[in-house]
Amino acid sequence: MKQLSGNQIRQMFLDYFKEKGHMIEPGASLIPNNDPTLLWINAGVAALKKYFDGSEKPRCNRIANAQKSIRTNDIENVGKTARHHTFFEMLGNFSIGDYFKEEAIPFAWEFLTSEKWMGIDKNRLYVSVYTDDEDAYRIWTEKCGVDPKHILKTDDNFWEIGKGPGGPDSEIFFDRGEKYDPEGLGERLFFEELENDRYVEVWNIVFSQYDCDPSIDRKDYKELPQKNIDTGMGLERLVALIQDGETNFDTDLFLPIIHATEKLAKYPYEGEYKMAYRVIADHIRTVTFALSDGANFSNSGRGYVLRRVLRRAVRYGLKLGLEDAFLYKLVPVVADTMQDFYPYLQEHVEFNQRLIKIEEDTFKKTLKNGQALLDEEIQKAQNGKLSGEIVFKLYDTYGFPFELTQEIAQESGLEVLRDEFDAQMQLQKERARNARNTKESFASQHVDLMEFTQESQYIGYDHLECDGTIIALFKDGKRVDALEEEGQIILDTTCFYAESGGQIADTGVLEVDGIKAQVLDVQKAPNKQNLLQVKLEQGVLKEGMTLHQVVDSKKRAAITANHSCTHLLQSALKQVVGSHISQAGSYVCEDYLRFDFNHFEKLSKEQLVEIEDLVNQYIDANYTVTKEVMDIEDARKSGATALFNEKYGDRVRVVTMGDVSKEFCGGCHVDHTSQIGLCKIISEESIGSDIRRITAKTKYAAYKECAHQQAQLEHIAKSAKQKSTKEIELKVDSFLEQMHALQKENENLKNQIFALKSKEWILEAKECGSIKALIKKVQGMDASALKDIVSNLKGQDENIVCFFVNVNDNKVVFVAGAGKEAVRKGVHAGKLVKQAAMLCDGNGGGKPDMAQAGGKDISKVDEAMKLVENTLKEI
């Protein structure tokens, strides 16, 4: 077996399949493009879903790729096992209706065993096939020469996820030898399918040949009209086998990161510390790649997943003595290790380091927030137990390890319900699984649409009216002869824009003698034609009819102005905020535009004013807007901005606005910037950690927004008894100044009252054992005021214990506090209020020096006060 690096193995795989006539598909971003069913790209085939479900036709039906992927459903196993990862690369070869089993199986065998390629000993390979898949068994034995004694037939070898394409699969396993078989069970491990580290799955080949439907028997599944091949081989796993690494982590893909971490840590990569090193190495790869692909930390969606991954790495860093932020220091190591195949990582090192450093530094603040929630829940806890749901929330939202919550709860005399916590953890896993299956992984193939390849010409950039002949009609994806109500049509020529690039579709009317139909929506068909969703108002549509098309010109004009404005807005953002600004999404309709971008913090009012002013300067400059189709390499050389996650063909359309904007764009645009009229920014907000959104309006909608704001200003002026809006700013400043003065005066009065009360009440304190105790009922003061008085009293006497009781609306509130000396002698304010509250059918608790609790039974108040007094006497 050859000695190869991870980079060499990846490249060898791609070279092999290129030699076999495959198109090498560039790896897609980890962030799925226009696929709401996926949070992350989680397999090689996920990035090619559009080809398998027929929504798009590939340039070549033979495809191979090396696809970076993220899966976090088993994150708790990462570091514990030899092969679990949150980030990994999947090597895959695919056939979209081209070759099938007869070639797919020999391809895999040749790559693994040929001396020209991997050169693995055939005797160390084992194969599994689906029980009823005689074709696969025959090909393995007769065509590849695999010993039947090395083949396992099993019902488990069938791949399906809900309704849609699926079929039998075949797996290849590598025998790592007796070193990984401590009990000496040999082939029993493989044929009895026992959990083991000796026979390791290398490659899975899925034969997608059936239209699966779990509601019926598998034997009744219908054959697909187009049979596909989908294979996957984990790079990390293959590299470990080739390099004879004890685990996937003991290879040149991970060891540079582990060694760099060793230089920062207190303990070496050995024994009990290995798991922590492996967690860190895996997780920093995940975070580095995800951030480089445009993800950001947040409290929802993929940003939440990313935050959870980072927190887990930080926690394991503590086990290695890494108290300060350290993960950000590993980002350059990841970039250096992976730069041969992913050179773009180097461009993002500084950016990623900053994001990770900020996230690491704020993690302690997150723990503080979690502590505040925990204190609150301890006060509310009943029956001496802390809910497992709360413990899970602390774990899941604030990153609190279970053991930390348990320790803090025990200090307050509470038991943590571990079973409830585990149940919540299981529910989360089930929710994650259900979310993945909510929508089908691959839609059932719309064969008629997929097979319709006749071209349709779009001329809508230059025409809002035109004639076009119907070349196909569809109902729910199936081709039909006529439409009487609602369905889809494709015209040989159309001026209706199909939704894409964030711009919504055109609407309008189709007409001919005696026939009228509304165009409700336009989408791209699998073979790139514009597919019009139509609703008949009169007549019947049939193939061959020529229709007059009229686009809603008012709507198109508004959309066009808004789309052009997004380009100017991005340019202004880069000018005012910084060149790091990049588009993270957009939405352009007739009413407004939205532009999402990457940035660390909220934009200041001054920045927004400057951005809006600059955009309107661009509009007023009346720049000529040119649209030119050119080779993609020429477009890149010209400096045109492209979307990072977007896939482009060999030819692209470039939209240029004077010398201020040049972008790849297939949308509709004005001819001169002055046609945008006016830009008014409506809002700037966060839609996720480090992703901001600006919403704006143009043309008449922008004017109406300005008019509305003027009307609001005039109303304020009238309320402030000002004759015009010119003086309103000074008047508001005067009002605010007066309000702040009154607030300060009120605060001073409150402090004087509390000081007087404190001097008065401290005289009522009685000797109670070795401490002074002030146990008192009070009226007309809320818990906050009582806490202020307690703090004042503690400042006067460190040996004092205060216990205040406030009865209101048939409820009782207890507030207690203890000075430093009293606490040293054993007083615990939290326990005092807890025992009083429990006597009054309530609960609560808190810290030794300050606590609050409540109860419902006010008849027991006097008894509770006596109980507290007796408790203090025993100290």
Coordinates of C-alpha atoms in Angstrom, one line a residue, residues 208-697:
S208 CA -30.7 4.9 -7.1
Q209 CA -33.2 2.9 -9.2
Y210 CA -36.5 3.0 -7.4
D211 CA -39.2 5.6 -6.6
C212 CA -39.3 4.8 -2.9
D213 CA -42.5 5.1 -0.8
P214 CA -42.2 3.8 2.8
S215 CA -46.0 3.4 2.9
I216 CA -45.9 0.4 0.6
D217 CA -43.9 -2.8 0.4
R218 CA -40.4 -2.5 -1.0
K219 CA -41.1 -5.1 -3.6
D220 CA -43.8 -2.9 -5.0
Y221 CA -41.5 0.1 -5.6
K222 CA -41.5 1.3 -9.2
E223 CA -38.3 1.5 -11.3
L224 CA -37.2 5.1 -12.0
P225 CA -37.1 6.1 -15.6
Q226 CA -33.6 7.5 -15.0
K227 CA -31.3 5.4 -12.8
N228 CA -28.5 7.2 -11.0
I229 CA -25.3 6.4 -9.1
D230 CA -24.4 8.2 -5.8
T231 CA -21.3 7.2 -4.0
G232 CA -19.5 8.5 -0.9
M233 CA -16.0 7.9 0.6
G234 CA -14.9 9.8 3.7
L235 CA -11.5 11.3 3.0
E236 CA -10.5 11.4 6.7
R237 CA -11.3 7.7 7.1
L238 CA -9.4 6.7 4.0
V239 CA -6.4 8.8 5.0
A240 CA -6.3 7.1 8.4
L241 CA -6.3 3.7 6.7
I242 CA -3.6 4.6 4.2
Q243 CA -1.4 6.3 6.9
D244 CA -2.2 3.6 9.5
G245 CA -3.4 6.2 12.0
E246 CA -4.8 4.8 15.2
T247 CA -7.8 7.1 14.6
N248 CA -8.7 9.6 11.9
F249 CA -7.1 12.2 14.1
D250 CA -3.7 10.6 13.9
T251 CA -3.1 11.7 10.3
D252 CA -1.6 14.7 8.5
L253 CA -5.1 16.2 8.3
F254 CA -5.3 16.7 12.1
L255 CA -1.9 16.3 13.7
P256 CA -0.6 19.8 12.7
I257 CA -3.6 21.3 14.6
I258 CA -3.0 19.0 17.5
H259 CA 0.7 19.8 17.7
A260 CA -0.1 23.5 17.6
T261 CA -2.5 23.1 20.4
E262 CA 0.1 21.2 22.4
K263 CA 2.3 24.3 22.3
L264 CA -0.4 26.3 24.0
A265 CA -1.7 23.7 26.5
K266 CA -0.4 22.5 29.9
Y267 CA -0.8 18.8 29.1
P268 CA 0.5 16.7 26.2
Y269 CA -1.5 14.7 23.6
E270 CA -1.6 11.5 25.5
G271 CA -3.8 9.4 27.8
E272 CA -6.9 11.1 29.2
Y273 CA -6.1 14.3 27.4
K274 CA -6.4 12.9 23.8
M275 CA -10.1 13.4 23.7
A276 CA -9.8 17.1 24.4
Y277 CA -7.2 17.5 21.7
R278 CA -9.3 15.7 19.2
V279 CA -12.4 17.7 20.0
I280 CA -10.5 20.9 19.5
A281 CA -8.9 19.8 16.2
D282 CA -12.2 18.7 14.7
H283 CA -14.2 21.7 15.9
I284 CA -11.7 24.4 14.8
R285 CA -11.8 22.9 11.3
T286 CA -15.6 23.2 11.4
V287 CA -15.6 26.7 12.6
T288 CA -12.9 27.9 10.2
F289 CA -14.5 26.4 7.1
A290 CA -18.0 27.5 8.0
L291 CA -17.0 31.1 8.7
S292 CA -14.9 31.2 5.5
D293 CA -18.0 30.1 3.6
G294 CA -20.1 32.9 5.0
A295 CA -21.7 31.5 8.1
N296 CA -21.7 33.5 11.4
F297 CA -22.3 32.8 15.0
S298 CA -25.8 33.4 16.2
N299 CA -28.6 32.1 18.4
S300 CA -30.5 30.3 15.7
G301 CA -30.1 28.1 12.6
R302 CA -26.6 27.3 11.4
G303 CA -25.2 30.2 13.5
Y304 CA -26.4 28.5 16.6
V305 CA -24.8 25.2 15.6
L306 CA -21.6 27.0 15.0
R307 CA -21.7 28.6 18.4
R308 CA -22.4 25.3 20.1
V309 CA -19.4 23.7 18.3
L310 CA -17.1 26.5 19.4
R311 CA -18.3 26.4 23.0
R312 CA -17.7 22.7 23.2
A313 CA -14.1 23.3 22.0
V314 CA -13.6 26.0 24.6
R315 CA -14.8 23.8 27.4
Y316 CA -12.4 21.0 26.3
G317 CA -9.7 23.6 26.2
L318 CA -10.2 24.2 29.9
K319 CA -9.4 20.5 30.5
L320 CA -6.0 21.2 28.9
G321 CA -5.4 24.3 31.1
L322 CA -6.3 26.8 28.3
E323 CA -8.0 29.5 30.4
D324 CA -7.7 32.3 27.9
A325 CA -8.9 32.5 24.3
F326 CA -6.9 30.1 22.2
L327 CA -8.9 28.8 19.3
Y328 CA -8.4 31.8 17.1
K329 CA -4.6 31.1 17.2
L330 CA -5.3 27.8 15.4
V331 CA -7.0 29.3 12.4
P332 CA -3.8 29.9 10.5
V333 CA -2.8 26.2 11.1
V334 CA -6.0 25.0 9.6
A335 CA -5.5 27.3 6.6
D336 CA -1.9 26.1 6.1
T337 CA -2.9 22.4 6.4
M338 CA -5.7 22.7 3.9
Q339 CA -4.3 25.3 1.5
D340 CA -3.4 23.0 -1.3
F341 CA -7.0 22.3 -2.1
Y342 CA -8.7 25.2 -0.3
P343 CA -6.4 28.3 -0.9
Y344 CA -9.3 30.7 -0.2
L345 CA -9.0 29.9 3.5
Q346 CA -5.8 32.1 3.6
E347 CA -7.8 35.1 2.5
H348 CA -10.1 34.8 5.5
V349 CA -7.6 34.0 8.3
E350 CA -7.6 37.5 9.8
F351 CA -11.4 37.9 9.5
N352 CA -12.0 34.5 11.0
Q353 CA -9.6 35.0 13.9
R354 CA -11.3 38.2 14.8
L355 CA -14.8 36.6 14.8
I356 CA -13.5 33.6 16.8
K357 CA -11.6 35.8 19.3
I358 CA -14.8 37.9 19.9
E359 CA -16.8 34.7 20.4
E360 CA -14.3 33.2 22.8
D361 CA -14.1 36.4 24.9
T362 CA -17.9 36.7 25.2
F363 CA -18.3 33.1 26.2
K364 CA -17.5 34.0 29.8
K365 CA -20.3 36.6 29.6
T366 CA -22.6 33.9 28.3
L367 CA -21.7 31.9 31.4
K368 CA -22.6 34.9 33.5
N369 CA -26.0 35.2 31.9
G370 CA -26.6 31.5 32.5
Q371 CA -25.6 32.0 36.1
A372 CA -28.3 34.7 36.5
L373 CA -30.9 32.4 35.0
L374 CA -29.8 29.6 37.3
D375 CA -30.1 31.8 40.4
E376 CA -33.6 32.8 39.4
E377 CA -34.7 29.2 38.8
I378 CA -33.2 28.1 42.1
Q379 CA -35.4 30.7 43.9
K380 CA -38.4 29.3 42.1
A381 CA -37.5 25.6 42.5
Q382 CA -40.1 23.5 44.3
N383 CA -39.8 20.2 46.3
G384 CA -36.1 20.7 46.6
K385 CA -35.6 19.7 42.9
L386 CA -34.3 21.6 39.9
S387 CA -36.2 20.8 36.7
G388 CA -34.3 18.9 34.0
E389 CA -35.9 21.2 31.4
I390 CA -34.1 24.1 33.0
V391 CA -30.8 22.2 33.3
F392 CA -31.1 21.4 29.6
K393 CA -31.8 25.0 28.7
L394 CA -28.7 26.0 30.6
Y395 CA -26.7 23.4 28.7
D396 CA -28.2 24.0 25.3
T397 CA -28.6 27.8 25.3
Y398 CA -25.8 29.0 27.7
G399 CA -23.3 26.2 27.3
F400 CA -23.5 25.1 31.0
P401 CA -22.1 21.6 31.4
F402 CA -24.5 19.4 33.3
E403 CA -22.0 18.9 36.1
L404 CA -21.6 22.6 36.7
T405 CA -25.3 23.1 37.1
Q406 CA -25.5 20.2 39.4
E407 CA -22.7 21.5 41.6
I408 CA -24.3 25.0 41.9
A409 CA -27.8 23.5 42.6
Q410 CA -26.4 21.3 45.4
E411 CA -24.9 24.3 47.1
S412 CA -28.5 25.6 47.5
G413 CA -29.8 22.2 48.7
L414 CA -31.4 21.2 45.4
E415 CA -31.4 17.9 43.5
V416 CA -31.0 17.9 39.7
L417 CA -33.3 15.6 37.8
R418 CA -30.9 13.9 35.5
D419 CA -33.6 11.7 33.9
E420 CA -35.5 14.8 32.8
F421 CA -32.3 16.3 31.4
D422 CA -31.6 13.2 29.4
A423 CA -35.2 13.1 28.1
Q424 CA -34.8 16.7 26.8
M425 CA -31.6 15.8 25.1
Q426 CA -33.3 12.9 23.4
L427 CA -36.2 15.1 22.3
Q428 CA -33.7 17.5 20.7
K429 CA -32.2 14.7 18.7
E430 CA -35.6 13.6 17.6
R431 CA -36.5 17.1 16.5
A432 CA -33.3 17.3 14.5
R433 CA -34.0 14.0 12.8
N434 CA -37.6 15.0 12.1
A435 CA -36.4 18.4 10.7
R436 CA -34.2 16.6 8.2
N437 CA -37.1 14.4 7.1
T438 CA -39.8 17.2 7.1
K439 CA -39.2 17.8 3.4
E440 CA -38.0 15.0 1.2
S441 CA -34.3 14.9 0.6
F442 CA -34.8 14.4 -3.0
A443 CA -38.1 15.4 -4.7
S444 CA -39.8 12.9 -6.8
Q445 CA -38.7 13.3 -10.4
H446 CA -40.9 15.4 -12.7
V447 CA -39.9 13.3 -15.7
D448 CA -41.8 15.3 -18.3
L449 CA -40.2 18.6 -17.2
M450 CA -36.8 17.0 -17.0
E451 CA -37.0 15.5 -20.4
F452 CA -38.3 18.7 -22.1
T453 CA -35.2 20.2 -23.6
Q454 CA -36.5 22.5 -26.4
E455 CA -35.0 26.0 -25.9
S456 CA -36.9 29.1 -24.9
Q457 CA -35.6 32.6 -25.5
Y458 CA -35.9 35.3 -22.9
I459 CA -36.0 38.8 -24.4
G460 CA -37.4 40.6 -21.3
Y461 CA -34.3 42.8 -20.7
D462 CA -35.3 44.9 -23.7
H463 CA -39.1 44.2 -24.2
L464 CA -42.1 44.3 -21.9
E465 CA -44.4 43.0 -24.7
C466 CA -43.9 40.3 -27.3
D467 CA -45.5 37.4 -29.0
G468 CA -44.6 33.8 -28.2
T469 CA -45.7 30.4 -29.2
I470 CA -46.6 27.7 -26.7
I471 CA -44.2 24.8 -27.0
A472 CA -45.2 22.8 -23.9
L473 CA -48.0 22.8 -21.3
F474 CA -47.7 21.1 -17.9
K475 CA -50.0 20.4 -14.9
D476 CA -48.2 19.6 -11.7
G477 CA -45.1 18.8 -13.6
K478 CA -46.7 16.4 -16.1
R479 CA -47.1 17.3 -19.7
V480 CA -50.6 17.9 -20.9
D481 CA -52.3 18.7 -24.2
A482 CA -54.4 21.6 -23.0
L483 CA -55.0 23.8 -19.9
E484 CA -58.5 25.0 -18.9
E485 CA -57.8 26.4 -15.4
E486 CA -54.3 26.7 -14.0
G487 CA -51.0 25.2 -14.9
Q488 CA -47.5 25.9 -16.4
I489 CA -46.5 26.7 -19.9
I490 CA -43.3 27.3 -21.8
L491 CA -43.1 29.7 -24.7
D492 CA -40.5 29.7 -27.5
T493 CA -40.0 33.4 -26.7
T494 CA -41.0 35.3 -23.6
C495 CA -40.5 38.6 -21.9
F496 CA -41.5 37.4 -18.4
Y497 CA -38.5 37.4 -16.0
A498 CA -38.2 34.2 -13.9
E499 CA -37.4 34.6 -10.2
S500 CA -33.7 34.4 -9.5
G501 CA -30.8 36.3 -7.9
G502 CA -33.1 37.7 -5.2
Q503 CA -35.4 39.4 -7.7
I504 CA -39.0 38.3 -7.8
A505 CA -40.7 37.1 -11.0
D506 CA -42.7 39.3 -13.4
T507 CA -46.5 39.1 -13.5
G508 CA -48.8 40.1 -16.3
V509 CA -51.2 39.0 -18.9
L510 CA -51.3 36.6 -21.9
E511 CA -53.9 37.3 -24.6
V512 CA -55.1 36.1 -28.0
D513 CA -58.5 36.1 -29.7
G514 CA -61.0 34.8 -27.1
I515 CA -58.3 33.8 -24.6
K516 CA -57.0 35.6 -21.6
A517 CA -54.7 34.3 -18.8
Q518 CA -53.0 35.9 -15.8
V519 CA -49.3 35.1 -15.3
L520 CA -49.0 34.5 -11.6
D521 CA -45.4 33.5 -11.3
V522 CA -42.3 32.5 -13.4
Q523 CA -39.7 30.0 -12.3
K524 CA -36.7 28.3 -14.0
A525 CA -37.5 24.9 -15.5
P526 CA -34.9 22.1 -15.2
N527 CA -33.4 22.8 -18.6
K528 CA -33.3 26.6 -18.0
Q529 CA -36.5 27.6 -19.8
N530 CA -38.8 30.2 -18.2
L531 CA -41.8 28.3 -16.8
L532 CA -44.9 30.5 -16.5
Q533 CA -47.5 29.7 -13.9
V534 CA -50.8 30.8 -15.5
K535 CA -54.4 31.0 -14.6
L536 CA -57.0 31.0 -17.3
E537 CA -59.8 33.7 -17.2
Q538 CA -61.2 32.9 -20.6
G539 CA -60.7 30.1 -23.1
V540 CA -58.3 27.1 -23.3
L541 CA -54.6 27.0 -23.9
K542 CA -53.1 24.5 -26.4
E543 CA -49.7 23.8 -27.8
G544 CA -48.8 25.7 -30.9
M545 CA -50.9 28.8 -29.9
T546 CA -49.3 32.2 -30.3
L547 CA -50.0 34.5 -27.4
H548 CA -49.4 38.2 -26.9
Q549 CA -47.5 38.7 -23.7
V550 CA -47.7 41.9 -21.6
V551 CA -45.6 42.3 -18.5
D552 CA -46.9 44.5 -15.7
S553 CA -44.7 47.5 -16.6
K554 CA -45.3 49.5 -13.4
K555 CA -44.3 46.6 -11.2
R556 CA -41.2 45.9 -13.4
A557 CA -40.1 49.5 -13.2
A558 CA -40.3 49.5 -9.4
I559 CA -38.4 46.2 -9.2
T560 CA -35.8 47.4 -11.7
A561 CA -35.1 50.6 -9.7
N562 CA -34.9 48.6 -6.4
H563 CA -32.5 46.0 -7.9
S564 CA -30.1 48.7 -9.3
C565 CA -30.2 50.4 -5.9
T566 CA -28.9 47.2 -4.2
H567 CA -25.8 47.5 -6.3
L568 CA -25.3 51.1 -5.4
L569 CA -26.0 50.3 -1.7
Q570 CA -23.3 47.6 -1.7
S571 CA -20.8 50.1 -3.2
A572 CA -21.7 52.8 -0.6
L573 CA -21.3 50.3 2.2
K574 CA -17.8 49.3 1.1
Q575 CA -16.9 53.0 0.9
V576 CA -18.3 54.0 4.3
V577 CA -18.0 50.8 6.4
G578 CA -15.1 48.9 4.9
S579 CA -14.0 46.7 2.0
H580 CA -14.7 43.6 4.0
I581 CA -18.4 44.1 3.3
S582 CA -19.9 41.3 1.2
Q583 CA -23.4 40.4 0.2
A584 CA -25.0 37.7 2.4
G585 CA -28.4 37.8 0.6
S586 CA -30.9 40.1 -1.0
Y587 CA -34.6 40.4 -1.8
V588 CA -36.0 42.7 -4.5
C589 CA -39.7 43.3 -5.0
E590 CA -41.8 46.2 -6.3
D591 CA -42.4 47.7 -2.8
Y592 CA -38.9 47.7 -1.3
L593 CA -35.4 46.1 -1.3
R594 CA -33.5 44.2 1.3
F595 CA -29.7 43.9 1.3
D596 CA -28.0 41.5 3.8
F597 CA -24.3 41.9 4.5
N598 CA -21.5 40.7 6.8
H599 CA -20.5 43.1 9.5
F600 CA -19.5 42.9 13.2
E601 CA -21.7 45.6 14.7
K602 CA -24.7 47.8 14.3
L603 CA -24.1 50.7 11.9
S604 CA -24.1 54.1 13.6
K605 CA -26.7 56.8 12.7
E606 CA -23.9 58.8 11.2
Q607 CA -22.8 55.9 9.0
L608 CA -26.4 55.3 7.8
V609 CA -26.7 59.0 6.9
E610 CA -23.5 58.9 5.0
I611 CA -24.4 55.7 3.1
E612 CA -27.8 57.1 2.2
D613 CA -26.3 60.3 1.1
L614 CA -23.7 58.5 -1.0
V615 CA -26.3 56.3 -2.8
N616 CA -28.3 59.4 -3.7
Q617 CA -25.2 61.1 -5.0
Y618 CA -24.7 58.1 -7.3
I619 CA -28.3 58.4 -8.4
D620 CA -28.0 62.1 -9.0
A621 CA -24.8 61.6 -11.0
N622 CA -26.9 59.8 -13.7
Y623 CA -24.3 57.1 -14.4
T624 CA -24.8 55.0 -17.5
V625 CA -25.6 51.4 -16.6
T626 CA -24.2 48.9 -19.0
K627 CA -25.0 45.2 -19.2
E628 CA -22.5 42.9 -20.9
V629 CA -22.2 39.1 -21.3
M630 CA -18.6 37.9 -21.3
D631 CA -16.4 34.9 -20.4
I632 CA -16.3 34.4 -16.7
E633 CA -12.5 34.7 -16.5
D634 CA -12.6 38.1 -18.3
A635 CA -15.4 39.2 -15.9
R636 CA -13.2 38.3 -12.9
K637 CA -10.2 40.0 -14.4
S638 CA -12.3 43.2 -14.9
G639 CA -12.9 43.3 -11.1
A640 CA -16.6 42.5 -11.2
T641 CA -17.9 41.3 -7.8
A642 CA -19.4 37.8 -7.7
L643 CA -21.5 36.2 -4.9
F644 CA -19.3 33.8 -3.0
N645 CA -21.8 30.9 -2.8
E646 CA -23.2 31.3 -6.3
K647 CA -22.3 28.9 -9.1
Y648 CA -21.7 30.5 -12.5
G649 CA -21.5 29.1 -16.0
D650 CA -18.7 29.8 -18.5
R651 CA -20.4 33.0 -19.7
V652 CA -21.8 35.6 -17.2
R653 CA -23.6 38.9 -17.4
V654 CA -21.9 41.9 -15.9
V655 CA -23.7 45.0 -14.8
T656 CA -21.6 48.2 -14.5
M657 CA -22.7 51.5 -13.1
G658 CA -20.2 54.2 -14.0
D659 CA -17.1 53.7 -12.0
V660 CA -18.8 52.9 -8.7
S661 CA -20.2 49.4 -9.2
K662 CA -19.5 46.3 -11.3
E663 CA -21.2 43.0 -10.4
F664 CA -22.1 39.6 -11.9
C665 CA -25.9 39.9 -12.2
G666 CA -28.7 38.4 -14.3
G667 CA -31.4 40.7 -13.0
C668 CA -33.2 43.7 -14.5
H669 CA -31.6 47.1 -14.2
V670 CA -32.2 50.8 -15.1
D671 CA -30.3 52.3 -18.1
H672 CA -29.2 55.4 -16.0
T673 CA -28.9 55.7 -12.3
S674 CA -31.1 58.8 -12.2
Q675 CA -34.1 56.5 -13.1
I676 CA -33.9 55.2 -9.5
G677 CA -35.2 58.6 -8.5
L678 CA -34.5 58.5 -4.8
C679 CA -33.2 56.1 -2.1
K680 CA -34.5 56.2 1.4
I681 CA -33.2 53.7 4.0
I682 CA -36.0 52.5 6.2
S683 CA -34.2 50.3 8.7
E684 CA -30.9 48.7 9.6
E685 CA -31.0 45.6 11.8
S686 CA -29.3 42.4 12.9
I687 CA -30.7 39.1 11.4
G688 CA -28.0 37.0 13.0
S689 CA -24.6 37.3 14.6
D690 CA -22.5 39.5 12.3
I691 CA -25.1 39.6 9.6
R692 CA -26.9 43.0 9.1
R693 CA -29.8 43.9 7.0
I694 CA -30.7 47.2 5.3
T695 CA -34.2 47.7 4.0
A696 CA -34.8 50.6 1.7
K697 CA -37.2 52.1 -0.8

